[in-house]
Coordinates of C-alpha atoms in Angstrom, one line a residue:
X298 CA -37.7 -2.7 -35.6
X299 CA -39.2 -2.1 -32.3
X300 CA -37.2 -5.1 -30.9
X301 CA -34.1 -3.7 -32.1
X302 CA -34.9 0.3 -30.6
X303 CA -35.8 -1.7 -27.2
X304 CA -32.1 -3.1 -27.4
X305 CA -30.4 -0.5 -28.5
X306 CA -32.1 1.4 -25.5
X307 CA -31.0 -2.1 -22.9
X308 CA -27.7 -1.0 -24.2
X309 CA -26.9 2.3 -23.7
X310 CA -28.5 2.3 -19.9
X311 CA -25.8 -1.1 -19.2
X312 CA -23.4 1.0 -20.8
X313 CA -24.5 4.5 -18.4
X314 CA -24.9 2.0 -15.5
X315 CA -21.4 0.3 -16.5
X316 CA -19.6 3.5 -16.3
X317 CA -20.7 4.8 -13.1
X318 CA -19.8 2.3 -11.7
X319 CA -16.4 2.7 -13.3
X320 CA -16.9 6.5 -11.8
X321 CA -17.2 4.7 -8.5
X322 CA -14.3 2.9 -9.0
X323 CA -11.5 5.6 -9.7
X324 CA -13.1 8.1 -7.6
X325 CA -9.8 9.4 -5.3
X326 CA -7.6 7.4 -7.1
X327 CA -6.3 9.7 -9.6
X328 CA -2.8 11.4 -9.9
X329 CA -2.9 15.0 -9.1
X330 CA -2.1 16.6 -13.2
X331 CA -2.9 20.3 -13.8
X332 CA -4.0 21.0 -17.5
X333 CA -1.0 22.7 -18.3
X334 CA 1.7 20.3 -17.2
X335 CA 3.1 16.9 -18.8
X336 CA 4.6 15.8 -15.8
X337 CA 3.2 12.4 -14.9
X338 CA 3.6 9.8 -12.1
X339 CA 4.1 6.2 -13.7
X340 CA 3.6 3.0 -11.9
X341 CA 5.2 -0.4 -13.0
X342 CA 3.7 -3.5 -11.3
X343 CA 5.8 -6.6 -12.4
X344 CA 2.8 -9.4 -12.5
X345 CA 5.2 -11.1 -14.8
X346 CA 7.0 -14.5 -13.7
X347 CA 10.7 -12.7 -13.9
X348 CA 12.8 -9.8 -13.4
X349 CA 12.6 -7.1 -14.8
X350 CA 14.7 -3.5 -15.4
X351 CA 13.8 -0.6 -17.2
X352 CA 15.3 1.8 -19.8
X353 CA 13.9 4.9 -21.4
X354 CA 14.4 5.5 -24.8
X355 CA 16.2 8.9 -25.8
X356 CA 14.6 9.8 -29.5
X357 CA 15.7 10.0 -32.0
X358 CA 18.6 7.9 -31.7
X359 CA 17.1 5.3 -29.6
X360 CA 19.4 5.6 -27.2
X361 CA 18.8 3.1 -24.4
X362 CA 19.2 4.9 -20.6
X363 CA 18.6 2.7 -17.6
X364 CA 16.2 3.8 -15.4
X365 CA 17.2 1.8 -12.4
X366 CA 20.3 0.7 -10.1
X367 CA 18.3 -2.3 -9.2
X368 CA 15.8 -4.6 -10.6
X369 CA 12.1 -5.6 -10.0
X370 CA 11.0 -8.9 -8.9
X371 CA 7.8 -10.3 -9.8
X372 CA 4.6 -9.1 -7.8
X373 CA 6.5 -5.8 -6.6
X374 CA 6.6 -2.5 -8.5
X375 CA 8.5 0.3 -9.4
X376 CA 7.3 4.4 -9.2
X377 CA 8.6 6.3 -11.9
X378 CA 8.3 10.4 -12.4
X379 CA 8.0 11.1 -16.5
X380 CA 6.5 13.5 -18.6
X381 CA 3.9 12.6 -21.6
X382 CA 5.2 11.0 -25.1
X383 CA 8.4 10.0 -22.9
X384 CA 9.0 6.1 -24.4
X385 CA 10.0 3.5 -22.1
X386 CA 11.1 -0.5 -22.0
X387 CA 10.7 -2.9 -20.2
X388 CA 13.3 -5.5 -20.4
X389 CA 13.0 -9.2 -18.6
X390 CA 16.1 -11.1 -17.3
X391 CA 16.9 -14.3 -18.1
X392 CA 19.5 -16.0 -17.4
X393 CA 23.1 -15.4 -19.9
X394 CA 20.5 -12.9 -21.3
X395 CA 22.3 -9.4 -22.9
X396 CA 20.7 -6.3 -21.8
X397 CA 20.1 -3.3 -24.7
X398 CA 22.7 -1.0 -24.0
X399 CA 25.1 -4.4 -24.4
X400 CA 25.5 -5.3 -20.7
X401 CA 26.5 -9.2 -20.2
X402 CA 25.8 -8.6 -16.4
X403 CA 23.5 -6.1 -15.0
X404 CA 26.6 -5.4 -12.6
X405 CA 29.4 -5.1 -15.4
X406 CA 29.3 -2.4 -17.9
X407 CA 31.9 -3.5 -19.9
X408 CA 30.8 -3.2 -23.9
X409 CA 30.4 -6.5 -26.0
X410 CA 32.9 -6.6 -28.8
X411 CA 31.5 -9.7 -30.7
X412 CA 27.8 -9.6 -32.2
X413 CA 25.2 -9.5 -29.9
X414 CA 22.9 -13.3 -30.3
X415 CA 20.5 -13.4 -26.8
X416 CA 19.3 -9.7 -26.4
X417 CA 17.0 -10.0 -23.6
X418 CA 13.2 -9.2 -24.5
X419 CA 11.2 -6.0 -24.2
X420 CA 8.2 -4.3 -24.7
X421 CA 7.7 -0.9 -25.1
X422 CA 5.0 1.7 -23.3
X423 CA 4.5 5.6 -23.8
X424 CA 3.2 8.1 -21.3
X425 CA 0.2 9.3 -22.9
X426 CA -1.6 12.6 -21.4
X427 CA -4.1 10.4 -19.0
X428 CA -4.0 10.5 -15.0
X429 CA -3.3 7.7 -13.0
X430 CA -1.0 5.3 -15.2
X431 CA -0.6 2.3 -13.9
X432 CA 2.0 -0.3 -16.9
X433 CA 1.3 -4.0 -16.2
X434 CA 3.9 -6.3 -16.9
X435 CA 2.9 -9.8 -18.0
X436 CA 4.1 -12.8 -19.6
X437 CA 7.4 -14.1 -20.4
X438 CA 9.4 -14.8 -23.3
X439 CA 7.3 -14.0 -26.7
X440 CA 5.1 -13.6 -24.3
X441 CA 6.2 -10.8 -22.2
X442 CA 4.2 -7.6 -22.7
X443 CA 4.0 -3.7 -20.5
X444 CA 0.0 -2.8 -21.0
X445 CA -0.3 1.0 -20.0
X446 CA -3.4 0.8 -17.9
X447 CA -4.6 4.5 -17.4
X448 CA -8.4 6.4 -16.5
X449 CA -9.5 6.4 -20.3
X450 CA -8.2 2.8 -21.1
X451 CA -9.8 1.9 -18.6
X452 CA -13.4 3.6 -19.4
X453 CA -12.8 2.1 -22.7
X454 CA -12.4 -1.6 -22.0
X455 CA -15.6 -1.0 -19.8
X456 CA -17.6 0.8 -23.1
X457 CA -16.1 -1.8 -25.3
X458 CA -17.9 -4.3 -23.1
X459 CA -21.1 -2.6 -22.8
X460 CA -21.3 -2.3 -26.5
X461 CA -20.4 -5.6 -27.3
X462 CA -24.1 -7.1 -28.8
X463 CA -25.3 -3.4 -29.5
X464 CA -25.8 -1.5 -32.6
X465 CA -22.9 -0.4 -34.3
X466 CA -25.1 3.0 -35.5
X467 CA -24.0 5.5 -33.5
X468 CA -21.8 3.9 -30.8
X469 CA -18.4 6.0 -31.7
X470 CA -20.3 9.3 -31.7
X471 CA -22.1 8.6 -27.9
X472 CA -19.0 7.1 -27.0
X473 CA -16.8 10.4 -27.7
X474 CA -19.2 12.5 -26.0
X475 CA -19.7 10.5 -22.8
X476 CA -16.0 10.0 -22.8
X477 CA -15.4 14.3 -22.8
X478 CA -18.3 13.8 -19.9
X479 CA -16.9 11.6 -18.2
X480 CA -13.5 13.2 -18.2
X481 CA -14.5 16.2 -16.6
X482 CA -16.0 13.8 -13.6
X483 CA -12.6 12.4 -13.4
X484 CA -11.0 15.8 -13.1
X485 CA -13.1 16.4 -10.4
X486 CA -12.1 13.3 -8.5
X487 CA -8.6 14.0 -9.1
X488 CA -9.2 18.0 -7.4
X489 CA -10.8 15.9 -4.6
X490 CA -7.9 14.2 -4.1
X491 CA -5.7 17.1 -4.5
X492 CA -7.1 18.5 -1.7
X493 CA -7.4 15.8 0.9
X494 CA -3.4 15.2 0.5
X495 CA -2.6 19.0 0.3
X496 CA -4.7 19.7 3.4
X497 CA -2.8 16.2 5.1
X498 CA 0.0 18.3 6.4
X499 CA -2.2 21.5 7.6
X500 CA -4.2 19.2 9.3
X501 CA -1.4 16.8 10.9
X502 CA 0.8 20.4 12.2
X503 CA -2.5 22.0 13.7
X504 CA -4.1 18.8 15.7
X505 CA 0.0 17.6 16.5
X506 CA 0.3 21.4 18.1
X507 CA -2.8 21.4 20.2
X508 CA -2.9 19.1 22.9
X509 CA -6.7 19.9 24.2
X510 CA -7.7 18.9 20.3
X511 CA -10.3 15.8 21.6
X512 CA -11.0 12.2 19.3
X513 CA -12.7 13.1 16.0
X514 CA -16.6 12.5 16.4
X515 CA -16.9 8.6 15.4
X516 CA -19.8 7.9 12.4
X517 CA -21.2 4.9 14.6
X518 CA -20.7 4.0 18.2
X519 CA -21.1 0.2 19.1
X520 CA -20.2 -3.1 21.5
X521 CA -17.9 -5.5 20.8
X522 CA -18.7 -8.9 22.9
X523 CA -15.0 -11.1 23.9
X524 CA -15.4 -14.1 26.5
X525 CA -18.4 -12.3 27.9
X526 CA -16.7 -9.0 28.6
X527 CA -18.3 -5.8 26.4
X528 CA -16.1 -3.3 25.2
X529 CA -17.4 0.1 23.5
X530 CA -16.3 0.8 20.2
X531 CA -16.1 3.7 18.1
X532 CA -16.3 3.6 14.4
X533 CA -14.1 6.6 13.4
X534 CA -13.7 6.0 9.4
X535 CA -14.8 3.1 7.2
X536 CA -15.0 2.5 3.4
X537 CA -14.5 -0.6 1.6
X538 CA -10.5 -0.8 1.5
X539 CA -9.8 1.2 5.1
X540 CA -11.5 1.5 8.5
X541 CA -10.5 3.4 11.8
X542 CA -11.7 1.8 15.1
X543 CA -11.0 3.1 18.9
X544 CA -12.0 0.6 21.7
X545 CA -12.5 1.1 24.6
X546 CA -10.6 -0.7 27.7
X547 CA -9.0 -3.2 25.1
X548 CA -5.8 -4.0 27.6
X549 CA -5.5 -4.5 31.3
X550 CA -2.8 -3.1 33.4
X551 CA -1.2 -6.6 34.1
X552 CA -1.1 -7.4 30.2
X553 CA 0.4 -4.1 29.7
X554 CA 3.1 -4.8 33.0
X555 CA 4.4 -7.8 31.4
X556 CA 4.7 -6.7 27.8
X557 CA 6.7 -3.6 29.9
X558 CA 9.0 -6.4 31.5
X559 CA 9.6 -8.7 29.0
X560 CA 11.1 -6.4 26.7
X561 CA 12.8 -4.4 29.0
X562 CA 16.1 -5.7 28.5
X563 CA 16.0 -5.8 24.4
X564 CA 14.5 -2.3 23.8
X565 CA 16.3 -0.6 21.0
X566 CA 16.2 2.5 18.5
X567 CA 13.2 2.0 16.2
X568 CA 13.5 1.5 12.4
X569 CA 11.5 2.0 9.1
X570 CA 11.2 -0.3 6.8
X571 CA 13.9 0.3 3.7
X572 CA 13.3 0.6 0.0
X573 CA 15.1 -2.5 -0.6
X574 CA 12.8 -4.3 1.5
X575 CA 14.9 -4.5 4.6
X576 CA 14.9 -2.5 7.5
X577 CA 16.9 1.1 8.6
X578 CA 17.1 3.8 11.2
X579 CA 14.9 7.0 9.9
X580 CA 14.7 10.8 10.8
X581 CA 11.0 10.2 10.3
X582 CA 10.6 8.0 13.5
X583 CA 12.5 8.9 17.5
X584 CA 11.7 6.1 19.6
X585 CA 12.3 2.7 21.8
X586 CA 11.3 -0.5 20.4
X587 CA 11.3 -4.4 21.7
X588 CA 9.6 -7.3 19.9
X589 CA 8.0 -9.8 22.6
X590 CA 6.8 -13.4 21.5
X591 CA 3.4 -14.9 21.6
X592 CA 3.9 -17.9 24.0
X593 CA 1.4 -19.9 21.6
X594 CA 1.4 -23.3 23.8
X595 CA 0.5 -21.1 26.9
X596 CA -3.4 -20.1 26.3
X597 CA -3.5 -18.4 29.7
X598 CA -0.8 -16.4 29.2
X599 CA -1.4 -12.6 29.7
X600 CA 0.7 -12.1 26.5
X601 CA -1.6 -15.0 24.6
X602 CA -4.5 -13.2 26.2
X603 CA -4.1 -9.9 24.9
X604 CA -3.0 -11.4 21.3
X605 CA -5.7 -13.5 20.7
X606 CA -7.7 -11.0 21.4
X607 CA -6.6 -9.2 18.9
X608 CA -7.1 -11.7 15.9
X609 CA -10.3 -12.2 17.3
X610 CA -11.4 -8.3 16.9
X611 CA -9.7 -8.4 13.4
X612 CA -11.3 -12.0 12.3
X613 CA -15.1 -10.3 13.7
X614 CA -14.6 -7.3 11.7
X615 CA -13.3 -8.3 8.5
X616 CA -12.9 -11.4 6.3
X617 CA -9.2 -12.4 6.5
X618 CA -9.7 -15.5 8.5
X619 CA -6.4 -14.5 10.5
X620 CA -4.3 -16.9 12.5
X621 CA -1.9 -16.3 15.4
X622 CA 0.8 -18.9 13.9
X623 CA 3.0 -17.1 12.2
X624 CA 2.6 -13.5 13.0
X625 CA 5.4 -10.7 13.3
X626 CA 6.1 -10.5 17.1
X627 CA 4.1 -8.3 19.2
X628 CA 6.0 -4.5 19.5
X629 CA 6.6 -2.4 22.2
X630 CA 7.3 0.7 21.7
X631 CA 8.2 4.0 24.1
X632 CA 8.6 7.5 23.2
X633 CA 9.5 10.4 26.0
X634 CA 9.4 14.1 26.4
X635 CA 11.8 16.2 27.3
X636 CA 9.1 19.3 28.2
X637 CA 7.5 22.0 26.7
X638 CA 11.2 24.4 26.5
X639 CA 12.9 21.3 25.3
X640 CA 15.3 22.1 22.1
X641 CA 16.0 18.6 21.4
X642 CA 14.1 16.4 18.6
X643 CA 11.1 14.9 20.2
X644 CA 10.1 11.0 19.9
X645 CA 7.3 11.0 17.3
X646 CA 6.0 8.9 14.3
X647 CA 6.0 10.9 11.3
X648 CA 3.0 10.2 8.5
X649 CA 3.3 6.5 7.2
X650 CA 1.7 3.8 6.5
X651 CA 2.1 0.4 7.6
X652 CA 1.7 -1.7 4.4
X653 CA 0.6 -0.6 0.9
X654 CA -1.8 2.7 0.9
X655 CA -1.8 3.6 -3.2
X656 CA -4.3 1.9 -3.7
X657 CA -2.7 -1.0 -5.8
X658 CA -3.3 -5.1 -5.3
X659 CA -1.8 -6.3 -2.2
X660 CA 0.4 -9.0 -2.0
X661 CA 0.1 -11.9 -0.5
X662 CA 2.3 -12.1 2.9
X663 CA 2.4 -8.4 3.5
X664 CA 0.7 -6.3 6.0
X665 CA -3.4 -6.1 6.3
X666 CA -4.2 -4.2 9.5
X667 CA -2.4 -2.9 13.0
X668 CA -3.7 -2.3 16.5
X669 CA -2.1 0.1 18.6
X670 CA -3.0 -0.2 22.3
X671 CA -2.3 2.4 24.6
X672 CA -0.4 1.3 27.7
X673 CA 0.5 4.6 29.2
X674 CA -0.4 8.4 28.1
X675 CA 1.6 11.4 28.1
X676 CA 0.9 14.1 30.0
X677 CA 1.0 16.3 26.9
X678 CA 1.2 15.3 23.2
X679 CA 1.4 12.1 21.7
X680 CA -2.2 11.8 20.0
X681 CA -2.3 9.8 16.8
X682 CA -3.6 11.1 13.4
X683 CA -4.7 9.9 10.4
X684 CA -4.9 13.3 8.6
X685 CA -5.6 12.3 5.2
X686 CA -9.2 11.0 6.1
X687 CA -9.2 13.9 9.1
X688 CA -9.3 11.7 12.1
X689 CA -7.3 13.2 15.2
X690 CA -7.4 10.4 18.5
X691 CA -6.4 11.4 22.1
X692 CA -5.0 8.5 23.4
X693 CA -6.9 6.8 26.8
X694 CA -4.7 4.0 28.9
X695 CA -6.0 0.8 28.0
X696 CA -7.8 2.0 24.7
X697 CA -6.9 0.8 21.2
X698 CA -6.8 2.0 17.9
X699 CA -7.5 -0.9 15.4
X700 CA -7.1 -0.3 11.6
X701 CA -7.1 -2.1 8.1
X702 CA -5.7 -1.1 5.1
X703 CA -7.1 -3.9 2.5
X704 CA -10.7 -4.6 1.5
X705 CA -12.4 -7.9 1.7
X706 CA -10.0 -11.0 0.5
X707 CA -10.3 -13.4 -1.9
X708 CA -8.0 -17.1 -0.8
X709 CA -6.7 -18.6 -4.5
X710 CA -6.0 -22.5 -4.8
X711 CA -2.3 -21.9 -4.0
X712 CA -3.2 -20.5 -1.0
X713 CA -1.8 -16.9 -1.3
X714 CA -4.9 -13.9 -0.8
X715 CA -5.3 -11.4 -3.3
X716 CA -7.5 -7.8 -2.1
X717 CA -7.4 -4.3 -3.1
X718 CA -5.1 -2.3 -1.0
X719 CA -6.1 1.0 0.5
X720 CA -5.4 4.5 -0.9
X721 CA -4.0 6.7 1.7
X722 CA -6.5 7.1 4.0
X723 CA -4.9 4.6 6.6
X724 CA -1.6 6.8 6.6
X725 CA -0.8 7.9 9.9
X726 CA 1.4 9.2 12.6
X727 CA 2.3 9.8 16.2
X728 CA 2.3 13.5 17.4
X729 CA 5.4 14.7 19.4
X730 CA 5.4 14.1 22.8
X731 CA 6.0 16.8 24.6
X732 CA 5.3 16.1 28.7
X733 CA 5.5 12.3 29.7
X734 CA 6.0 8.9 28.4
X735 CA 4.2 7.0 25.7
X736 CA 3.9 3.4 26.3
X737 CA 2.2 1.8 23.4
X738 CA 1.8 -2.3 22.2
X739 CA 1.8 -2.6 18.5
X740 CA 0.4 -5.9 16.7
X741 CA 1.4 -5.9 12.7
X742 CA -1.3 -8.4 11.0
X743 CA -0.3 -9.8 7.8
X744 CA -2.5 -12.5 5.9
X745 CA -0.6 -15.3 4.0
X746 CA 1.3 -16.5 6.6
X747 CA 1.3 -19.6 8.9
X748 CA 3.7 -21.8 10.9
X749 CA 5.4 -22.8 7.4
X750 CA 5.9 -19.7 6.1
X751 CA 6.0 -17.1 8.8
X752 CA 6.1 -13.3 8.6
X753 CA 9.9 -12.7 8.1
X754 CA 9.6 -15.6 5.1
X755 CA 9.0 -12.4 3.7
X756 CA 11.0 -9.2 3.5
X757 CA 9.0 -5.6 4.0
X758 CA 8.1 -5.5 0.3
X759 CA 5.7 -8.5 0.8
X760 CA 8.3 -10.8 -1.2
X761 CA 9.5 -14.7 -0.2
X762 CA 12.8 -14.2 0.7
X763 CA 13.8 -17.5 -0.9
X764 CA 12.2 -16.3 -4.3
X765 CA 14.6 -13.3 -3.9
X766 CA 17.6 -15.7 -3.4
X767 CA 16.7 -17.5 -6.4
X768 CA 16.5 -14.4 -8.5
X769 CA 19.7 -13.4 -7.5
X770 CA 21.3 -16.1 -9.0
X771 CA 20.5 -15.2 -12.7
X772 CA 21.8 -11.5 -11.9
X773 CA 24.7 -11.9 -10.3
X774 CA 24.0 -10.7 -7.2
X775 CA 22.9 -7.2 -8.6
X776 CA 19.7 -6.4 -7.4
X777 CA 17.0 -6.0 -4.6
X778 CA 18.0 -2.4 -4.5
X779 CA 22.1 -3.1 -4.3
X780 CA 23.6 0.0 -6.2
X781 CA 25.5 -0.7 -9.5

């Protein structure tokens, strides 16, 4: 008896330990849901081997309405606004496949007349009343399955676990109660969050309006050592899956004078990067951009300098193991003012981020970190913010700003990298500038890559191009975000 009172006691503290860590875990990760509402934001992540579409199901007549004017390839995902006990399904495209609502081509919506023989498979999902609902798509075939994955299915699997080898007397009744506990700790998370994104935009309009606003005070201040030169460096914001770093005399005025001249001739109006994972001009960014290439058989190149310098401050500070072969170019980039009266829309940055930032698995090929170096400063205005995690930076010639937006990495046999992506706190902006020019270079790090498959292998959704191609072949053409 006393052997069994000792395990039952092993038990619970695993299962206590178990789910703060689990605490830990989701902590600022939760969608923002007050207790009265049923509005809920749904994410679909496609882990499954094909495409995929989705319809939601109008009750009672079971009704099939598509969801989508394009589909989802494998690794990507979709965001979805619902409300809770809204049904949903998932449906996988195969090839000569007939969609639900009796579609022979995702792109023709004529009605089959003769009986309906290869309906394409689904599985079903419904919103249930939990925060942050995340549906996994898996499988194929009979195979292929949607899993909501939410907060409390979550603390479940973990409690399951924990209990696994314990006592089955009184595991449902301490599970229930620690369950309403640890509910109200999740709540609490989710009204942290709340107010870090809520605040964001107070924060990015008051630092964006004051020029004399200095850097945010950094959390530690230390060297970094390059081909015996030292350069200060100033930790701004770490935690595991995001860091903010400003150093200190990073470029020198001859690297910055020939990034200037070799892209002089090819600058151009900047773009964004578009939902259907090409590229567009935006309201949300004014500027000048020009890509310049890495002369990698030149080592003493000013523009090989400065680059490998830059994987070698990323490669020191993290564990992606990053090479320079088959990197997105380096980017320069020029904003203006027009003065402090000026009526005109001013070149800025507004808040983005630069690869994923919500927090879900990042996909191999796709961004990891940026640098921004700072070339020339404006008189007034063009400081850059990363409001969300309350970090204001007043640019410096020759300074950097280095960032990351994925934790540590793990390398599979197949060679792609697998990580968990940041959530939020690397989104970020360029102020207005108001007096002056901006002259900054920009260096886009992705992991994944190399001289075989190089950056734009892949389009801005982190996807092979060529798998995208080959998808597009079973639908048709319809997809990738083409309108029906």
């Amino acid at each position: 008896m006393a052997i069994l009172i000792i395990m039952k006691r092993v038990c619970i503290r695993i299962w206590v330990t178990l789910t703060l860590i689990l605490l830990l875990t989701l902590s600022f990760t939760s969608v923002c849901v007050s207790s009265t509402s049923t509005a809920r934001k749904i994410v679909i992540r496609n882990k499954s081997p094909s495409l995929i579409t989705l319809y939601w199901i109008s009750i009672p007549k079971e009704d099939y309405v598509r969801q989508q004017t394009s589909v989802t390839y494998p690794l990507d995902r979709l965001n979805i606004n619902s409300f809770v006990n809204h049904t949903f399904a998932a449906v996988e495209i195969t090839k000569d496949c007939v969609l639900p609502d009796g579609v022979t081509k995702p792109y023709d919506d004529s009605k089959l007349k003769s009986p309906i023989k290869n309906i394409c498979t689904e599985s079903r999902f419904t919103v249930t009343p939990n925060t942050d609902q995340i549906i996994l798509v898996t499988g194929t075939g009979s195979k292929f399955l949607a899993v909501l994955d939410d907060d409390v299915s979550r603390l479940r699997s973990l409690l399951d676990e924990a209990f696994e080898n314990c006592e089955e007397d009184g595991k449902e009744c301490l599970r229930q109660n620690l369950e309403v506990t640890v509910g109200s700790l999740l709540k609490k998370n989710t009204l942290e969050k709340t107010v870090r994104e809520s605040m964001a935009p107070l924060i990015e309009d008051y630092t964006c309006a004051d020029s004399k606003i200095s850097t945010s005070p950094p959390l530690q201040n230390t060297t970094w050592t390059h081909n015996g030169v030292t350069r200060d460096v100033s930790v701004l914001f770490k935690s595991d899956n995001a860091e903010v770093h400003i150093i200190k005399e990073f470029i020198s005025p001859e690297e910055c004078a020939a990034i200037e001249k070799r892209s002089a001739k090819s600058l151009h109006k900047a773009t964004v990067a578009s939902s259907d994972g090409g590229s567009e001009f935006s309201e949300n960014r004014k500027a000048l951009q020009a890509s310049v290439k890495v002369p990698l058989d030149s080592p003493s190149d000013p523009v090989y300098l400065l680059s490998s310098r830059i994987y070698d401050y990323t490669n020191a500070h993290t564990n992606y193991n990053l090479t320079m072969e088959g990197q997105e170019d380096i980017m320069s980039i020029q904003y203006k003012g027009c003065g402090v009266n000026c009526e005109e829309k001013r070149d800025r940055y507004m808040p983005h981020c630069d690869g994923e930032c919500g927090g879900d698995e990042y996909l191999s090929g796709s961004r990891v970190a940026t640098v921004v170096i700072y070339c020339k400063v404006p008189e007034i205005g063009g400081g850059t913010n990363f409001a969300k995690s309350n970090i204001h930076i007043k640019p410096e010639a020759g300074m950097a700003t280095w960032f990351r937006y994925v934790g540590d990495m793990t390398t599979l046999e197949d060679g792609t990298v697998t990580g968990a992506s940041d959530s939020g706190y690397s989104e970020h902006s360029g102020c207005p500038v108001i007096e002056g020019e901006k002259k900054i270079v920009t260096q886009w790090m992705r992991a994944g890559v190399n001289a075989e498959e190089p950056w734009d292998s892949f389009n801005t959704k982190g996807l092979k191009k060529k798998d995208v191609e080959k998808f597009k072949e079973i639908t048709g053409g319809w997809g990738g975000g083409e309108e029906l």
